[in-house]
Amino acid sequence: MSETHLRYTVLMEKNEDGGYTVTVPSLPGCISQGSTWDEALLHIEEAISGYIEVARKLGRPIPVEVTVPMHAENAGI
């Protein structure tokens, strides 16, 4: 089986405690966090891989990217 590379938009939100929470709008329930920006990105990459692996094992379709409208509160403006 050939390897497919998928790209997903992630939304990163800075928490009050200084850490970050990251969600993937195209993958419902796929969420992670980290104490730094880089750590949060690493963790969400692992979460995305796990999400896709489980979907494949269960025979479920792999979601594709969806467009997420950005509002001022999401953009940190």
Coordinates of C-alpha atoms in Angstrom, one line a residue:
M1 CA 0.0 0.0 0.0
S2 CA 1.4 3.4 -1.0
E3 CA 1.8 6.0 1.7
T4 CA -0.4 9.0 1.6
H5 CA 0.5 12.3 3.3
L6 CA -2.5 14.2 4.7
R7 CA -2.5 17.8 5.9
Y8 CA -4.8 19.2 8.5
T9 CA -5.3 22.7 9.8
V10 CA -4.9 22.9 13.6
L11 CA -6.2 25.6 15.9
M12 CA -3.9 26.5 18.7
E13 CA -5.1 28.3 21.8
K14 CA -3.0 29.7 24.5
N15 CA -4.3 28.7 28.0
E16 CA -4.4 30.9 31.0
D17 CA -1.7 28.7 32.7
G18 CA 0.7 29.4 29.7
G19 CA 0.3 26.1 28.0
Y20 CA -1.4 25.5 24.6
T21 CA -4.5 23.4 23.6
V22 CA -4.6 22.3 20.0
T23 CA -7.7 21.0 18.1
V24 CA -8.1 19.6 14.6
P25 CA -11.5 20.8 13.1
S26 CA -11.5 18.1 10.4
L27 CA -11.0 15.4 13.0
P28 CA -13.8 15.6 15.6
G29 CA -12.5 14.9 19.1
C30 CA -8.9 15.1 18.1
I31 CA -7.4 17.4 20.7
S32 CA -4.0 17.7 22.5
Q33 CA -2.0 20.1 24.5
G34 CA 1.5 21.0 25.5
S35 CA 3.4 23.4 27.8
T36 CA 5.1 25.0 24.8
W37 CA 4.1 25.8 21.2
D38 CA 6.5 23.1 19.8
E39 CA 5.4 20.5 22.4
A40 CA 1.8 21.1 21.5
L41 CA 2.5 20.7 17.8
L42 CA 4.4 17.5 18.4
H43 CA 1.6 16.1 20.6
I44 CA -1.1 17.0 18.0
E45 CA 0.9 15.3 15.3
E46 CA 0.9 12.1 17.4
A47 CA -2.9 12.5 18.1
I48 CA -3.6 12.9 14.4
S49 CA -1.6 9.8 13.6
G50 CA -3.5 7.9 16.3
Y51 CA -6.8 9.1 15.1
I52 CA -6.2 8.0 11.5
E53 CA -4.7 4.6 12.6
V54 CA -7.9 3.9 14.7
A55 CA -10.2 5.0 11.8
R56 CA -8.4 2.7 9.4
K57 CA -8.6 -0.3 11.9
L58 CA -12.3 0.3 12.3
G59 CA -12.9 0.6 8.6
R60 CA -14.0 4.2 8.9
P61 CA -13.3 6.8 6.2
I62 CA -10.4 9.1 6.8
P63 CA -11.8 12.7 7.1
V64 CA -10.5 15.2 4.6
E65 CA -9.6 18.9 5.4
V66 CA -12.5 21.2 6.0
T67 CA -12.4 25.0 5.8
V68 CA -12.6 26.8 9.1
P69 CA -13.7 30.4 9.1
M70 CA -11.4 32.6 11.3
H71 CA -12.9 35.1 13.6
A72 CA -11.1 37.8 15.5
E73 CA -11.4 35.8 18.8
N74 CA -9.8 32.7 17.1
A75 CA -7.0 34.7 15.5
G76 CA -5.9 36.3 18.8
I77 CA -6.7 39.8 17.6

